[in-house]
Amino acid sequence: MPMTDVNKKDAMFLIAGVQPKTRRVDDQPRRCPACGRMQAYTTRVDHYLSLFFIPLVRVKQGERFLLCEYCGRPMDTGPSPEPAAPLSGTDITCVACGKSFDRSFNYCPHCGQRA
């Protein structure tokens, strides 16, 4: 029995969803409170409605936070625009560059040498 156009069924696939997208808000590097390097940037995670894995419309804007590109730790920005590094009250001098920095840092914030 031959198939006619009435018996054929058309199928359509639709792939849609909500996916997160990390966005750098500010290109000004800040000092990471965890490792002491100047590689922390203000970042936020926005959620987008996507169609076929292409983000189309932002459905939720995330909160801003600091994300260090070296150690990968996210930190809350708090009320101040630039969070201060934890200070222990004593400075040490870097053996590589000769500049002084706070003892609480694991790395020299000027050259990146391990303390």
PDB file of N, CA and C in Angstrom, residues 30-31 33 41-43 63-68 73-84:
ATOM      1  N   ARG A  30      42.610  43.368  40.578  1.00  0.00           N
ATOM      2  CA  ARG A  30      42.667  43.679  42.000  1.00  0.00           C
ATOM      3  C   ARG A  30      43.486  42.620  42.697  1.00  0.00           C
ATOM      4  N   ARG A  31      43.930  42.937  43.888  1.00  0.00           N
ATOM      5  CA  ARG A  31      44.746  41.997  44.664  1.00  0.00           C
ATOM      6  C   ARG A  31      43.835  40.924  45.253  1.00  0.00           C
ATOM      7  N   PRO A  33      42.753  38.419  47.946  1.00  0.00           N
ATOM      8  CA  PRO A  33      42.988  38.286  49.379  1.00  0.00           C
ATOM      9  C   PRO A  33      43.550  36.922  49.773  1.00  0.00           C
ATOM     10  N   TYR A  41      39.562  39.649  39.376  1.00  0.00           N
ATOM     11  CA  TYR A  41      38.715  40.550  38.599  1.00  0.00           C
ATOM     12  C   TYR A  41      37.276  40.460  39.100  1.00  0.00           C
ATOM     13  N   THR A  42      36.557  41.591  38.988  1.00  0.00           N
ATOM     14  CA  THR A  42      35.143  41.595  39.332  1.00  0.00           C
ATOM     15  C   THR A  42      34.390  40.827  38.253  1.00  0.00           C
ATOM     16  N   THR A  43      33.634  39.835  38.679  1.00  0.00           N
ATOM     17  CA  THR A  43      32.977  38.903  37.769  1.00  0.00           C
ATOM     18  C   THR A  43      31.550  38.672  38.237  1.00  0.00           C
ATOM     19  N   GLU A  63      25.070  38.159  41.039  1.00  0.00           N
ATOM     20  CA  GLU A  63      25.723  39.092  41.945  1.00  0.00           C
ATOM     21  C   GLU A  63      27.211  39.192  41.578  1.00  0.00           C
ATOM     22  N   ARG A  64      27.796  40.349  41.828  1.00  0.00           N
ATOM     23  CA  ARG A  64      29.218  40.554  41.548  1.00  0.00           C
ATOM     24  C   ARG A  64      30.069  39.912  42.628  1.00  0.00           C
ATOM     25  N   PHE A  65      31.210  39.369  42.214  1.00  0.00           N
ATOM     26  CA  PHE A  65      32.176  38.793  43.140  1.00  0.00           C
ATOM     27  C   PHE A  65      33.554  38.869  42.503  1.00  0.00           C
ATOM     28  N   LEU A  66      34.594  38.703  43.328  1.00  0.00           N
ATOM     29  CA  LEU A  66      35.961  38.669  42.827  1.00  0.00           C
ATOM     30  C   LEU A  66      36.326  37.234  42.491  1.00  0.00           C
ATOM     31  N   LEU A  67      36.953  37.035  41.349  1.00  0.00           N
ATOM     32  CA  LEU A  67      37.422  35.717  40.944  1.00  0.00           C
ATOM     33  C   LEU A  67      38.886  35.839  40.567  1.00  0.00           C
ATOM     34  N   CYS A  68      39.731  35.119  41.286  1.00  0.00           N
ATOM     35  CA  CYS A  68      41.171  35.147  41.011  1.00  0.00           C
ATOM     36  C   CYS A  68      41.472  34.168  39.878  1.00  0.00           C
ATOM     37  N   ARG A  73      39.887  31.071  43.258  1.00  0.00           N
ATOM     38  CA  ARG A  73      38.962  31.215  44.382  1.00  0.00           C
ATOM     39  C   ARG A  73      38.024  32.391  44.173  1.00  0.00           C
ATOM     40  N   PRO A  74      36.720  32.155  44.312  1.00  0.00           N
ATOM     41  CA  PRO A  74      35.774  33.273  44.277  1.00  0.00           C
ATOM     42  C   PRO A  74      35.679  33.901  45.665  1.00  0.00           C
ATOM     43  N   MET A  75      35.574  35.230  45.711  1.00  0.00           N
ATOM     44  CA  MET A  75      35.454  35.951  46.971  1.00  0.00           C
ATOM     45  C   MET A  75      34.376  37.001  46.858  1.00  0.00           C
ATOM     46  N   ASP A  76      33.673  37.239  47.947  1.00  0.00           N
ATOM     47  CA  ASP A  76      32.634  38.254  47.991  1.00  0.00           C
ATOM     48  C   ASP A  76      33.272  39.624  47.933  1.00  0.00           C
ATOM     49  N   THR A  77      32.694  40.539  47.153  1.00  0.00           N
ATOM     50  CA  THR A  77      33.262  41.873  47.035  1.00  0.00           C
ATOM     51  C   THR A  77      32.908  42.733  48.233  1.00  0.00           C
ATOM     52  N   GLY A  78      31.804  42.454  48.899  1.00  0.00           N
ATOM     53  CA  GLY A  78      31.423  43.240  50.067  1.00  0.00           C
ATOM     54  C   GLY A  78      30.970  44.632  49.672  1.00  0.00           C
ATOM     55  N   PRO A  79      30.817  45.518  50.643  1.00  0.00           N
ATOM     56  CA  PRO A  79      30.326  46.856  50.335  1.00  0.00           C
ATOM     57  C   PRO A  79      31.359  47.765  49.684  1.00  0.00           C
ATOM     58  N   SER A  80      32.651  47.524  49.908  1.00  0.00           N
ATOM     59  CA  SER A  80      33.677  48.385  49.331  1.00  0.00           C
ATOM     60  C   SER A  80      34.001  47.939  47.908  1.00  0.00           C
ATOM     61  N   PRO A  81      34.381  48.869  47.022  1.00  0.00           N
ATOM     62  CA  PRO A  81      34.685  48.492  45.643  1.00  0.00           C
ATOM     63  C   PRO A  81      35.935  47.637  45.516  1.00  0.00           C
ATOM     64  N   GLU A  82      36.911  47.826  46.405  1.00  0.00           N
ATOM     65  CA  GLU A  82      38.115  47.001  46.374  1.00  0.00           C
ATOM     66  C   GLU A  82      38.356  46.437  47.762  1.00  0.00           C
ATOM     67  N   PRO A  83      38.187  45.117  47.943  1.00  0.00           N
ATOM     68  CA  PRO A  83      38.393  44.553  49.264  1.00  0.00           C
ATOM     69  C   PRO A  83      39.870  44.608  49.655  1.00  0.00           C
ATOM     70  N   ALA A  84      40.094  44.941  50.893  1.00  0.00           N
ATOM     71  CA  ALA A  84      41.466  45.035  51.378  1.00  0.00           C
ATOM     72  C   ALA A  84      41.989  43.647  51.715  1.00  0.00           C
TER      73      ALA A  84
END
